[in-house]
Short mmCIF file of C-alpha atoms in Angstrom, two decimals:
data_model
loop_
_atom_site.label_atom_id
_atom_site.label_comp_id
_atom_site.label_asym_id
_atom_site.label_seq_id
_atom_site.Cartn_x
_atom_site.Cartn_y
_atom_site.Cartn_z
CA MET A 1 0.67 2.80 3.37
CA THR A 2 -0.45 1.94 -0.35
CA ASP A 3 1.46 -0.55 -2.03
CA PRO A 4 1.18 0.60 -6.06
CA GLN A 5 1.43 -3.57 -7.19
CA ARG A 6 -1.90 -4.41 -5.08
CA ALA A 7 -4.95 -4.82 -7.21
CA PRO A 8 -7.87 -2.62 -5.56
CA ASP A 9 -10.51 -5.23 -3.59
CA PRO A 10 -13.38 -4.82 -4.18
CA GLU A 11 -14.43 -4.93 -0.27
CA ASP A 12 -12.31 -2.31 0.58
CA GLU A 13 -14.32 0.81 1.50
CA LEU A 14 -16.00 2.63 -1.09
CA LEU A 15 -15.14 6.31 0.21
CA LEU A 16 -15.96 8.54 -3.01
CA GLU A 17 -18.86 7.29 -5.37
CA VAL A 18 -19.68 9.22 -8.96
CA ARG A 19 -22.72 8.78 -11.10
CA GLY A 20 -23.60 10.67 -14.06
CA ALA A 21 -21.87 13.92 -13.70
CA VAL A 22 -23.43 16.56 -16.17
CA LYS A 23 -21.40 20.10 -15.98
CA THR A 24 -21.77 22.35 -18.71
CA PHE A 25 -20.31 25.91 -19.60
CA PRO A 26 -21.07 28.34 -22.16
CA GLY A 27 -19.82 27.09 -25.22
CA VAL A 28 -18.40 24.14 -24.11
CA ARG A 29 -19.65 20.50 -21.98
CA ALA A 30 -17.13 19.85 -19.67
CA LEU A 31 -18.88 16.71 -18.01
CA SER A 32 -21.24 14.28 -19.86
CA ASP A 33 -21.97 11.51 -18.03
CA MET A 34 -19.09 10.74 -15.73
CA ARG A 35 -18.65 8.22 -13.19
CA LEU A 36 -15.32 7.83 -10.68
CA ASP A 37 -14.98 4.98 -7.68
CA LEU A 38 -12.45 5.45 -4.90
CA ARG A 39 -12.21 3.01 -2.08
CA ALA A 40 -10.09 3.23 0.87
CA GLY A 41 -6.52 2.37 0.96
CA GLU A 42 -6.00 3.06 -2.73
CA VAL A 43 -4.43 6.08 -4.63
CA LEU A 44 -6.43 6.10 -7.59
CA ALA A 45 -4.34 8.73 -10.75
CA LEU A 46 -7.06 10.02 -12.39
CA VAL A 47 -5.79 10.81 -15.90
CA GLY A 48 -6.78 11.95 -19.22
CA GLU A 49 -6.09 14.89 -22.09
CA ASN A 50 -6.10 19.01 -21.62
CA GLY A 51 -9.62 20.06 -21.43
CA ALA A 52 -11.12 16.25 -20.88
CA GLY A 53 -12.66 16.81 -18.08
CA LYS A 54 -10.24 16.38 -14.76
CA SER A 55 -10.16 18.99 -12.99
CA THR A 56 -13.04 20.34 -13.48
CA LEU A 57 -14.72 16.82 -11.97
CA MET A 58 -12.38 17.36 -8.70
CA LYS A 59 -14.01 21.49 -8.63
CA VAL A 60 -17.44 19.98 -9.11
CA LEU A 61 -16.42 17.11 -5.99
CA THR A 62 -15.48 20.12 -3.76
CA GLY A 63 -18.06 22.47 -4.45
CA VAL A 64 -16.16 25.07 -6.33
CA HIS A 65 -18.74 24.25 -9.27
CA ARG A 66 -22.27 23.26 -9.01
CA PRO A 67 -23.18 20.19 -11.32
CA ASP A 68 -25.81 20.58 -13.59
CA THR A 69 -27.14 16.73 -12.61
CA GLY A 70 -25.41 13.55 -11.26
CA GLU A 71 -24.99 11.85 -7.51
CA PHE A 72 -22.18 12.11 -5.71
CA ARG A 73 -22.08 10.18 -2.38
CA TYR A 74 -19.21 10.11 -0.01
CA LEU A 75 -18.62 7.90 2.99
CA GLY A 76 -22.00 6.01 1.91
CA ARG A 77 -23.84 9.39 2.44
CA PRO A 78 -24.98 11.82 -0.45
CA LEU A 79 -22.47 14.23 -0.75
CA ARG A 80 -23.80 17.92 0.09
CA VAL A 81 -20.56 20.69 0.04
CA SER A 82 -21.23 24.49 -0.26
CA GLY A 83 -17.47 25.09 -1.20
CA PRO A 84 -13.42 23.53 -0.89
CA LEU A 85 -13.62 25.25 3.33
CA ASP A 86 -16.45 23.09 3.88
CA ALA A 87 -15.30 19.67 2.05
CA ALA A 88 -12.24 20.33 3.65
CA ARG A 89 -14.34 20.04 7.13
CA GLN A 90 -15.81 17.19 6.34
CA GLY A 91 -13.11 15.44 5.77
CA LEU A 92 -12.36 16.09 1.44
CA ALA A 93 -9.38 17.99 0.99
CA ILE A 94 -8.10 19.18 -2.23
CA ILE A 95 -5.47 20.70 -3.55
CA HIS A 96 -6.09 22.44 -6.97
CA GLN A 97 -3.70 22.60 -10.03
CA GLU A 98 -3.37 26.57 -9.65
CA LEU A 99 -2.28 28.07 -6.26
CA ASN A 100 -4.35 29.99 -4.15
CA LEU A 101 -2.56 31.91 -1.88
CA ILE A 102 -2.99 35.41 -0.37
CA PRO A 103 0.00 36.96 -1.52
CA ALA A 104 0.23 39.01 1.14
CA LEU A 105 -0.53 36.98 3.75
CA THR A 106 1.97 34.79 5.49
CA VAL A 107 2.82 31.08 5.16
CA ALA A 108 1.27 30.23 8.23
CA GLN A 109 -2.22 32.72 7.74
CA ASN A 110 -2.10 30.67 4.31
CA ILE A 111 -2.28 27.27 5.43
CA PHE A 112 -4.84 28.35 9.06
CA LEU A 113 -6.95 30.75 7.22
CA ARG A 114 -10.58 30.92 8.83
CA ARG A 115 -9.11 28.34 10.92
CA GLU A 116 -7.52 29.96 13.88
CA ASN A 117 -8.05 29.64 17.50
CA PRO A 118 -11.36 29.90 18.63
CA ALA A 119 -10.20 29.32 22.21
CA ALA A 120 -8.20 32.69 21.35
CA GLY A 121 -11.24 35.05 20.76
CA LEU A 122 -11.29 37.40 18.49
CA PHE A 123 -7.57 37.95 17.95
CA THR A 124 -5.35 35.42 16.78
CA ARG A 125 -1.37 35.59 18.09
CA PRO A 126 0.75 35.33 15.21
CA ARG A 127 3.52 34.13 17.58
CA ASP A 128 0.49 30.71 18.26
CA LEU A 129 -0.27 30.04 14.40
CA GLU A 130 3.69 30.32 13.30
CA SER A 131 4.35 27.56 16.50
CA ARG A 132 1.23 25.61 14.96
CA THR A 133 2.16 25.43 11.08
CA LYS A 134 6.55 24.98 12.45
CA ASP A 135 4.46 21.23 14.35
CA LEU A 136 2.74 20.53 11.02
CA LEU A 137 5.82 21.78 8.72
CA GLU A 138 8.59 19.67 10.01
CA ARG A 139 5.92 16.31 10.40
CA LEU A 140 6.01 16.89 6.73
CA GLY A 141 9.35 17.20 5.94
CA MET A 142 8.94 21.13 4.48
CA ASP A 143 11.77 23.67 4.61
CA LEU A 144 9.38 26.51 4.92
CA ASP A 145 9.55 29.96 6.90
CA PRO A 146 5.44 30.46 8.39
CA SER A 147 6.93 34.02 9.13
CA ALA A 148 7.56 34.07 5.33
CA ARG A 149 5.08 36.08 2.67
CA ALA A 150 2.80 34.25 -0.46
CA GLU A 151 4.08 37.02 -2.71
CA ASP A 152 7.92 36.24 -1.15
CA LEU A 153 7.80 32.41 -1.89
CA THR A 154 9.21 30.32 -5.33
CA VAL A 155 6.38 28.18 -7.50
CA ALA A 156 7.55 25.65 -6.43
CA GLN A 157 6.98 27.08 -2.56
CA GLN A 158 3.79 28.23 -2.76
CA GLN A 159 2.50 24.58 -3.94
CA MET A 160 3.97 23.75 -0.74
CA VAL A 161 1.82 25.44 1.88
CA GLU A 162 -0.81 24.05 -0.85
CA ILE A 163 -0.38 20.96 -0.06
CA ALA A 164 0.99 21.19 3.43
CA LYS A 165 -3.13 23.08 4.37
CA ALA A 166 -4.68 20.42 2.46
CA LEU A 167 -2.67 17.79 4.76
CA SER A 168 -3.54 20.10 7.70
CA PHE A 169 -7.44 19.23 7.90
CA ASP A 170 -7.65 15.45 9.09
CA ALA A 171 -9.01 14.31 5.05
CA ARG A 172 -9.86 11.24 4.45
CA VAL A 173 -10.04 12.06 1.07
CA LEU A 174 -6.98 13.93 -0.63
CA VAL A 175 -7.41 14.71 -4.04
CA MET A 176 -4.28 16.36 -6.30
CA ASP A 177 -4.85 17.94 -8.89
CA GLU A 178 -1.31 17.91 -10.74
CA PRO A 179 0.58 18.83 -7.10
CA THR A 180 3.96 17.75 -8.90
CA ALA A 181 4.33 20.14 -11.61
CA ALA A 182 6.27 22.80 -9.64
CA LEU A 183 8.77 20.55 -8.25
CA ASN A 184 11.33 18.73 -9.34
CA GLU A 185 12.29 15.39 -9.47
CA THR A 186 13.64 15.33 -5.56
CA GLU A 187 10.65 17.75 -3.99
CA ALA A 188 8.63 15.04 -6.01
CA GLY A 189 9.76 12.31 -4.28
CA ALA A 190 9.63 13.31 -0.68
CA LEU A 191 5.60 14.06 -1.59
CA HIS A 192 4.98 10.93 -2.84
CA THR A 193 6.49 9.74 0.64
CA LEU A 194 3.95 11.76 2.04
CA ILE A 195 1.19 10.05 0.36
CA ARG A 196 2.47 6.99 0.68
CA ASP A 197 2.43 7.87 4.96
CA PHE A 198 -0.78 9.31 4.47
CA VAL A 199 -2.95 6.28 2.85
CA THR A 200 -4.14 3.90 5.17
CA PRO A 201 -7.19 1.01 5.15
CA ARG A 202 -9.06 4.48 6.66
CA THR A 203 -8.01 7.38 3.67
CA GLY A 204 -7.54 7.51 -0.37
CA VAL A 205 -5.87 9.71 -2.78
CA VAL A 206 -7.70 10.59 -6.44
CA PHE A 207 -4.39 11.81 -7.75
CA ILE A 208 -4.44 14.35 -10.89
CA SER A 209 -1.32 14.25 -12.71
CA HIS A 210 0.39 15.06 -16.44
CA ARG A 211 3.84 13.09 -15.39
CA MET A 212 3.11 9.02 -16.54
CA GLU A 213 5.60 7.78 -15.14
CA GLU A 214 5.45 9.03 -11.47
CA LEU A 215 2.46 7.62 -11.88
CA ARG A 216 3.46 3.43 -12.48
CA GLY A 217 5.83 3.97 -8.62
CA LEU A 218 2.67 5.37 -6.70
CA ALA A 219 -0.84 4.73 -8.53
CA ASP A 220 -2.58 1.47 -7.40
CA ARG A 221 -5.43 2.19 -10.15
CA VAL A 222 -5.54 4.21 -13.00
CA GLN A 223 -8.92 6.01 -14.45
CA VAL A 224 -8.72 7.52 -17.69
CA ILE A 225 -11.44 9.77 -19.36
CA ARG A 226 -12.24 11.82 -22.71
CA ASP A 227 -13.83 14.87 -23.70
CA GLY A 228 -16.00 14.75 -20.16
CA ASP A 229 -16.63 10.80 -20.39
CA TYR A 230 -15.66 8.13 -18.62
CA VAL A 231 -13.25 5.78 -20.61
CA ASP A 232 -12.09 2.42 -18.35
CA ASP A 233 -10.36 2.24 -15.16
CA PHE A 234 -8.15 -1.06 -14.30
CA PRO A 235 -5.26 -2.06 -12.03
CA MET A 236 -1.93 0.09 -12.53
CA ALA A 237 0.42 -2.83 -12.13
CA GLY A 238 0.97 -4.50 -15.69
CA ALA A 239 -0.27 -1.28 -17.36
CA THR A 240 1.99 0.35 -20.63
CA LEU A 241 2.25 3.60 -20.75
CA ASP A 242 1.28 3.75 -24.32
CA GLU A 243 -1.92 1.58 -23.74
CA VAL A 244 -3.34 4.46 -21.38
CA VAL A 245 -2.04 7.41 -23.34
CA THR A 246 -3.93 5.57 -26.34
CA LYS A 247 -7.28 5.33 -24.14
CA MET A 248 -6.17 9.26 -23.74
CA VAL A 249 -6.61 10.46 -26.71
CA GLY A 250 -8.48 8.04 -28.09
CA ARG A 251 -5.93 7.03 -30.82
CA PRO A 252 -2.18 5.15 -31.39
CA VAL A 253 0.29 7.36 -29.76
CA THR A 254 4.14 6.61 -28.86
CA THR A 255 5.51 7.81 -25.79
CA GLY A 256 9.30 8.50 -25.17
CA ARG A 257 9.96 8.95 -28.79
CA ALA A 258 14.43 8.73 -28.77
CA ARG A 259 16.13 12.42 -28.57
CA ALA A 260 16.44 13.86 -31.66
CA PRO A 261 20.39 13.34 -32.96
CA ARG A 262 22.43 16.22 -32.00
CA ASP A 263 24.80 17.82 -33.84
CA ALA A 264 28.99 17.77 -32.92
CA GLN A 265 29.63 19.65 -30.16
CA SER A 266 32.41 20.93 -32.48
CA ASP A 267 29.95 21.42 -35.14
CA ARG A 268 28.63 23.78 -32.60
CA GLU A 269 31.36 25.46 -31.36
CA ASP A 270 31.23 27.27 -34.99
CA ARG A 271 28.22 28.88 -34.80
CA PRO A 272 27.52 32.75 -33.48
CA VAL A 273 26.81 33.12 -29.64
CA LEU A 274 23.88 34.90 -29.60
CA LEU A 275 23.39 35.57 -26.46
CA SER A 276 26.79 35.57 -23.49
CA VAL A 277 25.97 36.77 -19.63
CA GLU A 278 29.46 37.05 -17.51
CA HIS A 279 28.42 37.64 -13.88
CA LEU A 280 25.25 37.95 -13.77
CA ARG A 281 23.99 39.28 -10.18
CA SER A 282 20.22 40.04 -8.44
CA GLU A 283 20.56 38.76 -4.81
CA PRO A 284 19.39 37.32 -3.47
CA LEU A 285 18.80 33.94 -5.66
CA VAL A 286 21.13 35.48 -8.65
CA ARG A 287 24.89 35.41 -7.56
CA ASP A 288 27.11 34.72 -9.90
CA VAL A 289 25.78 33.19 -13.33
CA SER A 290 27.80 32.90 -16.94
CA PHE A 291 26.22 31.13 -20.23
CA GLU A 292 26.59 31.81 -23.74
CA LEU A 293 23.63 30.81 -26.13
CA ARG A 294 24.75 30.04 -29.66
CA GLU A 295 22.21 30.00 -32.57
CA GLY A 296 20.32 27.31 -33.25
CA GLU A 297 20.96 25.68 -29.78
CA ILE A 298 18.72 24.67 -26.92
CA LEU A 299 20.49 25.40 -23.70
CA GLY A 300 18.68 23.35 -20.56
CA PHE A 301 18.28 24.60 -16.98
CA ALA A 302 18.55 22.02 -14.10
CA GLY A 303 18.48 22.71 -10.77
CA LEU A 304 17.02 21.92 -7.16
CA MET A 305 14.08 24.58 -5.67
CA GLY A 306 15.83 27.81 -4.71
CA ALA A 307 19.11 27.26 -7.33
CA GLY A 308 18.15 30.04 -8.68
CA ARG A 309 16.71 29.16 -12.56
CA THR A 310 13.21 31.76 -12.89
CA GLU A 311 15.51 34.08 -11.45
CA THR A 312 17.96 33.84 -13.51
CA ALA A 313 16.22 34.40 -16.42
CA ARG A 314 13.63 37.28 -14.77
CA ALA A 315 16.96 38.94 -13.96
CA LEU A 316 18.03 38.92 -17.40
CA ILE A 317 15.43 40.15 -19.65
CA GLY A 318 14.68 43.23 -17.37
CA SER A 319 11.91 41.74 -14.33
CA LEU A 320 14.28 41.82 -11.51
CA PRO A 321 16.61 44.33 -10.55
CA ARG A 322 20.45 43.68 -12.01
CA GLN A 323 23.03 44.68 -9.15
CA GLY A 324 25.91 43.62 -11.42
CA GLY A 325 26.91 41.58 -14.56
CA GLU A 326 27.51 41.61 -18.66
CA VAL A 327 24.35 40.55 -20.82
CA ARG A 328 25.56 41.02 -24.85
CA LEU A 329 23.02 40.05 -27.28
CA ARG A 330 24.49 39.66 -30.78
CA GLY A 331 27.60 41.02 -29.33
CA ARG A 332 26.28 44.37 -28.05
CA PRO A 333 26.13 45.21 -24.19
CA VAL A 334 22.43 45.38 -23.32
CA ALA A 335 20.94 45.97 -20.23
CA PHE A 336 17.02 46.01 -20.49
CA ARG A 337 15.41 47.62 -17.94
CA SER A 338 11.32 45.44 -18.33
CA PRO A 339 10.71 42.75 -20.87
CA ALA A 340 9.42 45.31 -23.53
CA GLN A 341 12.30 45.99 -24.04
CA ALA A 342 13.70 42.08 -24.57
CA ALA A 343 10.52 41.61 -26.13
CA ARG A 344 11.55 44.52 -28.83
CA ALA A 345 15.46 43.63 -28.91
CA GLY A 346 14.02 39.52 -30.48
CA ILE A 347 14.36 37.99 -26.62
CA GLY A 348 10.45 36.19 -25.63
CA TYR A 349 9.78 34.82 -21.92
CA LEU A 350 7.18 32.55 -21.20
CA PRO A 351 6.90 32.90 -17.75
CA GLU A 352 6.71 29.95 -14.77
CA ASP A 353 3.94 31.44 -13.22
CA ARG A 354 1.26 31.99 -16.23
CA LYS A 355 -1.22 32.80 -14.51
CA ARG A 356 0.14 36.20 -12.51
CA LEU A 357 2.46 37.34 -15.23
CA GLY A 358 1.50 35.57 -18.73
CA LEU A 359 -2.27 36.16 -18.96
CA MET A 360 -5.15 38.30 -19.57
CA LEU A 361 -7.61 35.99 -17.65
CA GLU A 362 -10.29 38.07 -18.65
CA SER A 363 -9.55 39.03 -22.35
CA SER A 364 -9.74 36.24 -25.76
CA VAL A 365 -8.15 33.68 -26.24
CA LEU A 366 -6.61 35.39 -29.25
CA ALA A 367 -5.90 38.33 -27.54
CA ASN A 368 -4.17 36.76 -25.49
CA MET A 369 -2.57 35.01 -28.18
CA GLU A 370 -1.67 38.06 -30.59
CA LEU A 371 -0.44 40.33 -27.67
CA SER A 372 3.20 40.18 -28.20
CA SER A 373 3.06 40.65 -31.81
CA LEU A 374 0.55 43.25 -32.85
CA GLY A 375 2.99 46.28 -32.45
CA SER A 376 5.62 44.28 -34.38
CA ARG A 377 5.45 41.08 -37.37
CA PHE A 378 1.18 42.52 -38.04
CA GLN A 379 1.98 45.99 -38.23
CA ARG A 380 2.86 47.70 -41.81
CA ALA A 381 2.89 51.41 -42.16
CA GLY A 382 1.63 52.45 -38.74
CA LEU A 383 -1.40 50.05 -39.23
CA VAL A 384 -2.16 46.69 -37.46
CA ARG A 385 -2.98 43.76 -39.90
CA ARG A 386 -5.30 42.10 -37.24
CA ALA A 387 -6.51 39.73 -39.90
CA ASP A 388 -3.44 38.08 -40.58
CA ALA A 389 -2.50 37.52 -36.50
CA ARG A 390 -5.83 36.23 -36.53
CA ARG A 391 -4.98 34.03 -38.89
CA ALA A 392 -1.65 33.20 -37.54
CA ALA A 393 -2.99 32.18 -34.11
CA GLU A 394 -5.48 29.74 -35.59
CA GLU A 395 -2.65 28.15 -36.83
CA GLN A 396 -0.73 27.56 -33.62
CA ALA A 397 -4.05 27.00 -32.06
CA SER A 398 -4.66 24.33 -34.06
CA ALA A 399 -1.03 23.48 -34.09
CA LEU A 400 -1.42 22.83 -30.51
CA ARG A 401 -4.31 21.79 -30.00
CA ILE A 402 -5.96 24.53 -27.93
CA ARG A 403 -9.27 23.00 -26.83
CA THR A 404 -11.38 26.05 -27.15
CA PRO A 405 -14.50 26.40 -29.42
CA HIS A 406 -13.55 29.54 -30.99
CA LEU A 407 -10.73 31.94 -30.42
CA GLU A 408 -13.16 34.65 -28.52
CA GLN A 409 -13.92 32.86 -26.37
CA PRO A 410 -12.12 33.93 -22.29
CA ILE A 411 -9.32 32.28 -21.76
CA LYS A 412 -10.46 31.90 -17.90
CA ASN A 413 -12.81 29.58 -19.37
CA LEU A 414 -9.71 27.11 -20.83
CA SER A 415 -8.24 24.14 -18.80
CA GLY A 416 -4.59 25.23 -17.26
CA GLY A 417 -2.84 22.90 -19.95
CA ASN A 418 -4.26 25.04 -22.51
CA GLN A 419 -4.07 28.50 -21.44
CA GLN A 420 -0.13 27.52 -20.80
CA LYS A 421 -0.25 26.43 -24.73
CA ALA A 422 -1.88 29.79 -25.38
CA VAL A 423 1.95 31.58 -23.98
CA ILE A 424 2.96 28.97 -25.94
CA GLY A 425 1.70 30.02 -29.16
CA ARG A 426 1.93 33.71 -28.42
CA TRP A 427 5.74 33.51 -28.81
CA LEU A 428 5.65 31.01 -31.09
CA MET A 429 3.67 33.86 -33.03
CA ARG A 430 5.76 36.66 -32.64
CA GLU A 431 9.19 34.80 -34.22
CA SER A 432 11.92 36.66 -31.74
CA ASP A 433 15.78 35.24 -32.65
CA VAL A 434 15.70 33.58 -28.67
CA LEU A 435 13.36 32.70 -26.96
CA ILE A 436 13.07 31.58 -22.76
CA PHE A 437 10.79 28.76 -22.08
CA ASP A 438 9.99 28.53 -17.95
CA GLU A 439 8.18 25.11 -17.04
CA PRO A 440 6.92 24.69 -21.35
CA THR A 441 5.06 21.70 -20.62
CA ARG A 442 4.08 22.19 -16.69
CA GLY A 443 -0.19 20.87 -16.74
CA ILE A 444 0.19 19.71 -19.82
CA ASP A 445 -1.08 16.30 -21.21
CA VAL A 446 1.45 13.79 -22.66
CA GLY A 447 0.18 14.63 -26.23
CA ALA A 448 0.75 17.65 -26.38
CA LYS A 449 4.21 17.53 -24.72
CA GLU A 450 5.48 15.55 -27.30
CA GLU A 451 4.02 17.93 -30.14
CA ILE A 452 5.36 20.92 -27.79
CA HIS A 453 9.53 19.16 -28.02
CA SER A 454 9.04 18.71 -31.45
CA LEU A 455 7.89 22.24 -31.83
CA LEU A 456 10.84 23.42 -29.87
CA GLU A 457 13.25 21.55 -31.49
CA ASP A 458 12.18 22.74 -34.88
CA LEU A 459 12.48 26.20 -33.91
CA ALA A 460 16.00 25.41 -32.76
CA ALA A 461 16.72 23.66 -35.93
CA GLN A 462 14.98 26.33 -37.94
CA GLY A 463 18.15 28.88 -36.46
CA ARG A 464 16.52 30.25 -33.34
CA SER A 465 18.01 30.37 -29.92
CA LEU A 466 16.01 28.51 -26.88
CA ILE A 467 16.61 28.54 -22.58
CA VAL A 468 14.68 25.23 -21.53
CA ILE A 469 13.91 25.62 -17.76
CA SER A 470 12.30 22.71 -16.72
CA SER A 471 11.91 21.27 -12.91
CA GLU A 472 11.70 18.09 -14.56
CA LEU A 473 14.53 16.16 -15.87
CA PRO A 474 13.70 13.95 -18.41
CA GLU A 475 12.82 16.95 -20.28
CA VAL A 476 16.25 18.96 -20.27
CA LEU A 477 17.55 15.36 -20.67
CA ARG A 478 15.24 15.18 -23.90
CA LEU A 479 15.70 18.93 -24.87
CA ALA A 480 18.94 20.02 -24.31
CA HIS A 481 22.23 20.58 -26.48
CA ARG A 482 23.86 21.63 -23.36
CA VAL A 483 22.76 21.42 -19.85
CA VAL A 484 23.55 24.71 -17.16
CA VAL A 485 23.41 23.52 -13.84
CA MET A 486 22.54 25.77 -10.52
CA ALA A 487 22.76 25.80 -7.34
CA GLU A 488 22.59 28.63 -5.10
CA GLY A 489 22.97 31.26 -7.50
CA ARG A 490 25.39 30.28 -9.03
CA VAL A 491 26.54 28.18 -12.33
CA ALA A 492 27.95 24.65 -10.62
CA GLY A 493 28.68 23.15 -14.64
CA VAL A 494 27.98 23.14 -17.84
CA LEU A 495 27.27 19.80 -19.60
CA ASP A 496 27.57 18.49 -23.21
CA ALA A 497 23.94 16.18 -23.86
CA GLY A 498 26.74 13.47 -24.99
CA ASP A 499 27.76 13.73 -20.91
CA ALA A 500 24.80 14.83 -18.75
CA ASP A 501 22.72 11.67 -17.08
CA PRO A 502 20.87 12.37 -14.11
CA GLU A 503 23.71 11.19 -11.49
CA SER A 504 25.51 13.33 -13.23
CA VAL A 505 22.94 16.92 -13.37
CA MET A 506 22.25 15.70 -9.48
CA ARG A 507 25.88 15.57 -8.21
CA LEU A 508 25.83 19.39 -9.80
CA ALA A 509 22.73 19.89 -8.05
CA ALA A 510 23.27 19.18 -5.30
CA VAL A 511 26.70 20.79 -3.91
CA GLU A 512 26.25 23.64 -1.02
CA GLU A 513 28.19 25.52 -3.21
CA ALA A 514 28.97 25.79 -6.86
CA PRO A 515 32.81 25.42 -7.42
CA GLY A 516 35.30 28.07 -8.49
CA HIS A 517 32.51 30.64 -7.69
CA PRO A 518 33.30 32.16 -4.11
CA ARG A 519 31.63 34.42 -2.12
CA ALA A 520 32.56 37.56 -2.71
CA ALA A 521 31.52 40.94 -3.22
CA ASP A 522 30.57 41.63 -6.79
CA PRO A 523 32.51 45.04 -6.94
CA ASP A 524 29.75 47.22 -9.57
CA PRO A 525 28.36 50.16 -7.11
CA ALA A 526 25.35 50.61 -10.07
CA PRO A 527 22.88 48.85 -9.13
CA GLU A 528 20.19 48.42 -12.41
CA ARG A 529 16.19 49.38 -11.93
CA GLY A 530 13.96 46.89 -12.74
CA ARG A 531 10.35 46.08 -13.53
CA THR A 532 9.25 43.65 -10.62
CA ASP A 533 5.71 44.07 -10.98
CA ALA A 534 3.58 41.20 -12.99
CA SER A 535 2.76 43.67 -14.93
CA ALA A 536 6.15 44.64 -16.64
CA THR A 537 5.96 40.64 -17.66
CA THR A 538 2.54 41.51 -19.50
CA GLU A 539 4.18 44.79 -20.54
CA GLY A 540 6.52 42.74 -22.41
CA HIS A 541 3.85 41.24 -24.75
CA ARG A 542 3.18 44.32 -26.10
#
């Protein structure tokens, strides 16, 4: 078990060594003379801004990308891998930031893909595969159904499958790229326990994360990289958060800024209700949800995995079918059948799964950012003012510090965090009255996260109404005027900012049944038909 206060011993076995790594893509030099050392028995935190080269380095190590130059050694020998599966078979497993599951396959099939038991011949009985998977999941303490299809899982559950797949190999080195980005604090804590159990005098972990506080309690040593270059490495013990962040961005940055002053609850109650939701139901994960969103308010949604937060947002905008309940926008009943209708009515939605629901990966950064605005804000007399749209996109790209050589760059070439910022910029360009941000800072570095938090607070100050769904409880508490806590598909309670703290939120989130909401059949016999496919959400951006 790793001790996060243990200073690394130079005599520990060197598991992984990188020297002089260089990798370029069209228009981008992702790695420039990069170096890295990982010793046995340690958790090495690898930190840097979005686009610094962290994910690229890991993909080079595991054969996803071929380096231009560089020396790579594993267990003292030259490292040569043909791809991630080959790397894992050699004992170097990776959990990528972006999920790589096959949606139509089950949990068991995804975990053991291309590793079915050869003793079974050409065919493997599903029951045998599920039994092996069940044993693995129980050993890891993961509550997943081996027979469930990946496409039916939440993002957090899919991340758990990726983790289980990586740990199913007899790995000496485990590379984890933002593994807790989709997990709440309870789930992240369980993962930390798995990591500590994994680390022995013969194994090591490279852990990439933008959650600085989790690194303090997990990592033995931290390595900082910036703009594709090695900057420094030092023991985690004794390092301050501001020191780490300053090295990351190359300038002084003050983190943990005090929360902006909140209006008194009585003052907010005088503001008009912009969005009202009563007894919303979209089975199986949204059973009875009611709340009000007032003008200029940030309403935070908190809860454990499976509580129904994301599904509530998707049912609200017509991306999931609605079986009951009433939604009022500016006092008028609305029943959106697609995200496009919601967008036209002034409700913007930033999805939790940006790759599947939020991006056109083959298109440019500009095309993705202007997608929701060309038919509205930048259209006059039937004509689209493309120059104005480009100017607005350039302003947002600069404000959000999106790292791209130009806006015509295909968005698939950007890092995950920069892709996320482009989606945020899209909805800031549209100037919608109601903005729903589902995990707005997932995969985004500390400096950019502070900027986005400030942007959201500024939007609320300008009179916009925001719903922020986040698995990071400190983020919800930092931003929200009120916190809606969900459990079992229901609202367990609503806390004013002055009364919300981690203990009060988790006390509500952890109940087996949300109080005051018995399981009763909704009398509404006319379920609505909503769009549920990925293209529906993209359509909503038009």
